[in-house]
mmCIF file of C-alpha atoms in Angstrom:
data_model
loop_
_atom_site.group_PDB
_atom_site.id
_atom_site.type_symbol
_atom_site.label_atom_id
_atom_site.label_comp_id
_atom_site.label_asym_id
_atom_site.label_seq_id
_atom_site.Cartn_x
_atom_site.Cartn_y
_atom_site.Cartn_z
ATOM 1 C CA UNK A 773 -12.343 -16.680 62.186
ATOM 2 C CA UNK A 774 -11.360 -15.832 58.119
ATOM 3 C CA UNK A 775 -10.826 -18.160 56.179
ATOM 4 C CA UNK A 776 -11.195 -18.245 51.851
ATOM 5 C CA UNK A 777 -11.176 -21.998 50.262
ATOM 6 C CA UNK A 778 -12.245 -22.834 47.040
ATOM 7 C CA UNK A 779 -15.264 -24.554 46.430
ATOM 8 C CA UNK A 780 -16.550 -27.512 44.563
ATOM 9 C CA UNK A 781 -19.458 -26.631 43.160
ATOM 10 C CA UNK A 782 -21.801 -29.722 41.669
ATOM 11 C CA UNK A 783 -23.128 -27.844 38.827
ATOM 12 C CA UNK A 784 -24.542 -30.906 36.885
ATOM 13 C CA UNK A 785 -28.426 -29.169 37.222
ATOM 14 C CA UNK A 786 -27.277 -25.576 36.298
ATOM 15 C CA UNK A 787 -28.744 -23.007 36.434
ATOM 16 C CA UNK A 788 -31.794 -25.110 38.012
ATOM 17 C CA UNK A 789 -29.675 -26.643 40.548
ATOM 18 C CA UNK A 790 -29.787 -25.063 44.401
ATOM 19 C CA UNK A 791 -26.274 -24.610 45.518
ATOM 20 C CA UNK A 792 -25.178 -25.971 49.052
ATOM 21 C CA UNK A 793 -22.075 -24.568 50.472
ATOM 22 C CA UNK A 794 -20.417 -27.644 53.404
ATOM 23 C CA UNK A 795 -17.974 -25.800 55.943
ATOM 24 C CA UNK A 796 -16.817 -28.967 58.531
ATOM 25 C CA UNK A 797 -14.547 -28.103 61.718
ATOM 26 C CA UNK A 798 -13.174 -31.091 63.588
ATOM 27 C CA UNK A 799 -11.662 -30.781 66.603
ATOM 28 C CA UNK A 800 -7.794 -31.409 67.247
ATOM 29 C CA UNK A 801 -8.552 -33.292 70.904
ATOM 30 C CA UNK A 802 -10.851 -35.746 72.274
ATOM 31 C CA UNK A 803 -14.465 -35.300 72.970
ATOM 32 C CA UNK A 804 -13.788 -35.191 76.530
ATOM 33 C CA UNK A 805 -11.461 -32.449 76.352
ATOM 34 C CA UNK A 806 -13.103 -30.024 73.283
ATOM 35 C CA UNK A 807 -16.772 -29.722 72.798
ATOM 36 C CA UNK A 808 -18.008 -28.034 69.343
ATOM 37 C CA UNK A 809 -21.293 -25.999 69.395
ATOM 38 C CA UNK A 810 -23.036 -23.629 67.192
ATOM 39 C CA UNK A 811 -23.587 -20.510 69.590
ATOM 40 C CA UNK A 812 -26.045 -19.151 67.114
ATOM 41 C CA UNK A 813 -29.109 -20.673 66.211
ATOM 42 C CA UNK A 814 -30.717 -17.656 64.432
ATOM 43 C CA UNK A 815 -28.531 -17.433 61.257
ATOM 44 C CA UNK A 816 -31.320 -14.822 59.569
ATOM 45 C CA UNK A 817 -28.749 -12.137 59.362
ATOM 46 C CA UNK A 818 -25.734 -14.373 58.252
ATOM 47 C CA UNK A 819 -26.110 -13.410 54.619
ATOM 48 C CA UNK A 820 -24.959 -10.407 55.266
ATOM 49 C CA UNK A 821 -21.892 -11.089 56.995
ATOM 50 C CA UNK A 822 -20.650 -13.446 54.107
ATOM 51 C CA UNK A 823 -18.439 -10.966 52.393
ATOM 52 C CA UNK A 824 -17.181 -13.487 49.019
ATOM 53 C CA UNK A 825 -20.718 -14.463 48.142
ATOM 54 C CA UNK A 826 -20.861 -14.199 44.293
ATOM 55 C CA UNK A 827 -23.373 -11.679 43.272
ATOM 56 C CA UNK A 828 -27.276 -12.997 42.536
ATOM 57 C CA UNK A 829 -26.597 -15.435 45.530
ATOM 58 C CA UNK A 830 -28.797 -14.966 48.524
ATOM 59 C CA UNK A 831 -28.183 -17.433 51.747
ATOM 60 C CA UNK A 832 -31.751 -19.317 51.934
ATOM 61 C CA UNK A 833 -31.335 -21.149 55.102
ATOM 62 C CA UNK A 834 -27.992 -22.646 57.413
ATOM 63 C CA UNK A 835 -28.260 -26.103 59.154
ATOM 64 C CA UNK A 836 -25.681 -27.651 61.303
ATOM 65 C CA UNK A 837 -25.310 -30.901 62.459
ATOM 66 C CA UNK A 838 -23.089 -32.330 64.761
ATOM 67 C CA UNK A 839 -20.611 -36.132 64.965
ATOM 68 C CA UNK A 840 -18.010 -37.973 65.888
ATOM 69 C CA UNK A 841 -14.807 -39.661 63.987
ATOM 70 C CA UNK A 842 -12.424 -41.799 65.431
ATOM 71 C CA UNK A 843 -9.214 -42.951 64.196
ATOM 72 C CA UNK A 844 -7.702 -46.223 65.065
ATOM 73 C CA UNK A 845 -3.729 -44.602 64.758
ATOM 74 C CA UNK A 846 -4.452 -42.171 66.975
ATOM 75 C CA UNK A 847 -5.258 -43.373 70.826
ATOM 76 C CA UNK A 848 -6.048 -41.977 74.050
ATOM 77 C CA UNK A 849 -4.227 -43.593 76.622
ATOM 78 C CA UNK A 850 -5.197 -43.217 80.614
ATOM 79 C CA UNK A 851 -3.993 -45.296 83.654
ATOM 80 C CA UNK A 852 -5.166 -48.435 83.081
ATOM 81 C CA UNK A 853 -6.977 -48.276 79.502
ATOM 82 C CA UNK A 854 -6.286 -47.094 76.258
ATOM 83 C CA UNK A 855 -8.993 -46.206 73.579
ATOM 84 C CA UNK A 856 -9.309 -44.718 70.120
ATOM 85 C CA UNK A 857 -9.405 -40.815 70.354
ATOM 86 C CA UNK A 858 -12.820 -39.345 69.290
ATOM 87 C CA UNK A 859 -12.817 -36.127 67.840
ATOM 88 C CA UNK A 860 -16.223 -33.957 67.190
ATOM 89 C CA UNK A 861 -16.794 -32.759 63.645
ATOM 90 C CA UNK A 862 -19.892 -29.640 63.393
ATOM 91 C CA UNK A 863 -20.758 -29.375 59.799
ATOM 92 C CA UNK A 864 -22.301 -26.456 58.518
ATOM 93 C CA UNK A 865 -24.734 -26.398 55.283
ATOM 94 C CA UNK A 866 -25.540 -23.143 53.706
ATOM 95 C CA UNK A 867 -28.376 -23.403 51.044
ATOM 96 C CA UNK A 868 -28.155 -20.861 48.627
ATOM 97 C CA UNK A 869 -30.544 -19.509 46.276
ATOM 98 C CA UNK A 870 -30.519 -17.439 42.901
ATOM 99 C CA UNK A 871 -31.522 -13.625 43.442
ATOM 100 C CA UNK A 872 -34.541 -13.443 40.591
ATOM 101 C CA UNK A 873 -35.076 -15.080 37.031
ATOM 102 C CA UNK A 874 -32.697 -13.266 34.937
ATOM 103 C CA UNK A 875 -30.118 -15.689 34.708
ATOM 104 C CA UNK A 876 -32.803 -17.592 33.047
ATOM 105 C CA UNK A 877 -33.269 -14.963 30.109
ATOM 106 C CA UNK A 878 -29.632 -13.979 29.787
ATOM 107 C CA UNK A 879 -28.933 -17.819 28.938
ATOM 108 C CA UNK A 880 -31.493 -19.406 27.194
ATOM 109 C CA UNK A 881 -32.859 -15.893 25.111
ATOM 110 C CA UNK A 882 -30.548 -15.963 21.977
ATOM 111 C CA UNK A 883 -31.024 -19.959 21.802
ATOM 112 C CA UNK A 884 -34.908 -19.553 22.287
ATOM 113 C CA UNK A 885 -34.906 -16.859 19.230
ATOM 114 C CA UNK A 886 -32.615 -18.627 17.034
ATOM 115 C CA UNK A 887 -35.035 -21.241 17.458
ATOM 116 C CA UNK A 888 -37.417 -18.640 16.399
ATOM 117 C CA UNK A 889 -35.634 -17.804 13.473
ATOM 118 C CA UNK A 890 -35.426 -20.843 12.364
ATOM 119 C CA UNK A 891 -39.177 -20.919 11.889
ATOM 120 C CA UNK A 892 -39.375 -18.008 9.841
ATOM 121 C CA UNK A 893 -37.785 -19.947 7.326
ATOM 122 C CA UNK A 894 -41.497 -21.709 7.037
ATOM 123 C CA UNK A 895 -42.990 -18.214 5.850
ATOM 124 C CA UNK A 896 -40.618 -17.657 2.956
ATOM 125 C CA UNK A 897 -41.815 -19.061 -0.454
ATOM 126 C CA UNK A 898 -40.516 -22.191 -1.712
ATOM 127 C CA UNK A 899 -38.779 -20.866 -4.169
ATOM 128 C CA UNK A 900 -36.994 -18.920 -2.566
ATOM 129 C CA UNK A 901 -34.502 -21.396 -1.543
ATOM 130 C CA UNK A 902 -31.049 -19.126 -0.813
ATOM 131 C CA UNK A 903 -33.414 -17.307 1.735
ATOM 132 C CA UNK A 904 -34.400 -20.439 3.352
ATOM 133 C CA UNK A 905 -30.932 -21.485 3.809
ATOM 134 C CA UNK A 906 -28.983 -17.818 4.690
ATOM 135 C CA UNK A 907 -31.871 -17.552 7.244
ATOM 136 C CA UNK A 908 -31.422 -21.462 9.102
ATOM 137 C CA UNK A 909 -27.440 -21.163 9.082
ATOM 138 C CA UNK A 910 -27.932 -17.449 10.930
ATOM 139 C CA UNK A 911 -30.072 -19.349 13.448
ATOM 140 C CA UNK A 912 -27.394 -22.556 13.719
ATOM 141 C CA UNK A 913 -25.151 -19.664 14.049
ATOM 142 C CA UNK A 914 -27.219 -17.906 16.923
ATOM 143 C CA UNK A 915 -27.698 -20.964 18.757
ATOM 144 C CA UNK A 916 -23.648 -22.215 18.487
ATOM 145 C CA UNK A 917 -23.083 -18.558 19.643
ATOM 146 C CA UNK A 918 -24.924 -19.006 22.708
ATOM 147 C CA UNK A 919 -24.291 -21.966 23.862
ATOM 148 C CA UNK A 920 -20.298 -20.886 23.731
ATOM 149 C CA UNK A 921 -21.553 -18.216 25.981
ATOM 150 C CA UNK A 922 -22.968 -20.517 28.562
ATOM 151 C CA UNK A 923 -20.023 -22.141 28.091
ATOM 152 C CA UNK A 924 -17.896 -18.901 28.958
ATOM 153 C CA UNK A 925 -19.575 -18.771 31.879
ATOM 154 C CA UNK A 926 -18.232 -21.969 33.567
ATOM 155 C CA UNK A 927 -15.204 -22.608 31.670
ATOM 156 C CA UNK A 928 -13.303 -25.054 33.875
ATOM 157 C CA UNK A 929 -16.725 -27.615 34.103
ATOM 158 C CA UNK A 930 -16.380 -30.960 32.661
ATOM 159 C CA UNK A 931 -20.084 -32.152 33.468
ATOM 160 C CA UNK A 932 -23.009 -32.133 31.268
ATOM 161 C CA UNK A 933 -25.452 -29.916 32.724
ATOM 162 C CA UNK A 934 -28.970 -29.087 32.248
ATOM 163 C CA UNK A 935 -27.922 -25.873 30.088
ATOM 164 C CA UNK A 936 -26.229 -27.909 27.702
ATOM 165 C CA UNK A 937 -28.972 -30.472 26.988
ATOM 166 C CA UNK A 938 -31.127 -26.982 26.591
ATOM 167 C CA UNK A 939 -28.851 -25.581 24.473
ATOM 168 C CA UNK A 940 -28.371 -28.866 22.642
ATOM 169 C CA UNK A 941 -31.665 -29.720 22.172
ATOM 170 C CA UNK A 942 -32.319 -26.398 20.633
ATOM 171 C CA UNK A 943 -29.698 -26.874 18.155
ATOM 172 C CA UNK A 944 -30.875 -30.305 17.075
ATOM 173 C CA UNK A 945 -34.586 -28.703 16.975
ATOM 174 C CA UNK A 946 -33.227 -25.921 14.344
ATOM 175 C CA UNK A 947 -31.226 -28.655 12.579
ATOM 176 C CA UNK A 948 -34.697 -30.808 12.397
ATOM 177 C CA UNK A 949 -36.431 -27.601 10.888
ATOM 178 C CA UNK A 950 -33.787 -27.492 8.120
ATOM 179 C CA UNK A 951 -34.292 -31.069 7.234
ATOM 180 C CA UNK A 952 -38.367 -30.141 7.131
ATOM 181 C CA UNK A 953 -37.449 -27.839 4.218
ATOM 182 C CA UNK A 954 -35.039 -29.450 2.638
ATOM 183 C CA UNK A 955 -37.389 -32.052 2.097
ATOM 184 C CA UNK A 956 -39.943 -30.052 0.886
ATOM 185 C CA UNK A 957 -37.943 -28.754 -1.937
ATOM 186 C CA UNK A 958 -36.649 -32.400 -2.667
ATOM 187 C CA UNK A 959 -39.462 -33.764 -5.547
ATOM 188 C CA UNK A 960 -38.289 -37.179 -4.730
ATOM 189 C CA UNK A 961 -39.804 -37.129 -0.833
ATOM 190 C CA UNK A 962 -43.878 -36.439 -0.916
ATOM 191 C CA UNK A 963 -44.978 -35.883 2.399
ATOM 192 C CA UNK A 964 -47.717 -35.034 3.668
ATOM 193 C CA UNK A 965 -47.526 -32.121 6.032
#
């Protein structure tokens, strides 16, 4: 059996989420005509057989579980009774995992050092203001730039997912570092620290 659907992935914890692929098969007749059964209960060697598996996916483990749906349109009538027809439904889950921690680096490194840029601006004199500033709007800029990236990634999502509130909370972190040093050059603030 071949078959390619689309899926629809719940991405809302990417990339920490851990992606679960359903596959259900119900069958066309009754329960007491068609029985549905896994034959296999090893499915070790099934992640090599799934051919459209996106690359850095790895099958972690396959369950199945087996029930039963009726419909009250449809029914099943004999000689003397009549009931509602009861068709099995076997449901597959394949957990999937991510293949290594690289995903993790390619889209959280250029927010994580624009964050460290943004710092930097802390080691420049004072008075050197035009510094200060060229250096925090090349960070705002490096951490805008990668959170479009993430973005490119899954361009048809419409959730907010753990990436963005990363990526977002890095962003308001450099804009809160900028506000630091603007109020250190402001003579009408005295703070402290």
């Amino acid at each position: 059996l071949y078959a390619q659907f689309d899926h629809n992935w719940n991405v809302r914890n990417y990339p920490f989420d851990s992606p679960e692929l359903k596959l259900q098969f119900e069958s066309v007749y009754d329960s007491s005509f068609i029985v549905l059964d896994a034959k296999i209960k090893n499915f070790a060697s099934f992640s090599d057989k799934l051919e459209n598996l996106k690359d850095g996916f790895v099958v972690k483990s396959i369950s199945n579980s087996k029930d039963h749906v009726s419909d009250d349109n449809d029914l099943l009538t004999y000689s003397a009774d009549s009931r509602n027809i009861i068709r099995e439904r076997l449901t597959f889950l394949i957990n999937l995992d991510r293949d290594g921690s690289w995903l993790y680096l390619k889209l959280f490194l250029g927010s994580f050092l624009a964050f460290l840029i943004s710092w930097l601006v802390f080691f420049i004199p004072k008075e050197d203001f035009s510094s200060r500033i060229e250096l925090s709007v090349g960070a705002i800029f490096g951490a805008v730039g990668n959170r479009s990236y993430v973005e490119s990634i899954m361009p048809d999502v419409q959730v907010f997912t753990k990436a963005d509130m990363i990526n977002n909370t890095i962003i308001v972190l450099i804009i809160f570092n900028i506000i630091i040093f603007m109020i250190q050059r402001n003579k009408f603030i005295q703070l402290d620290f």
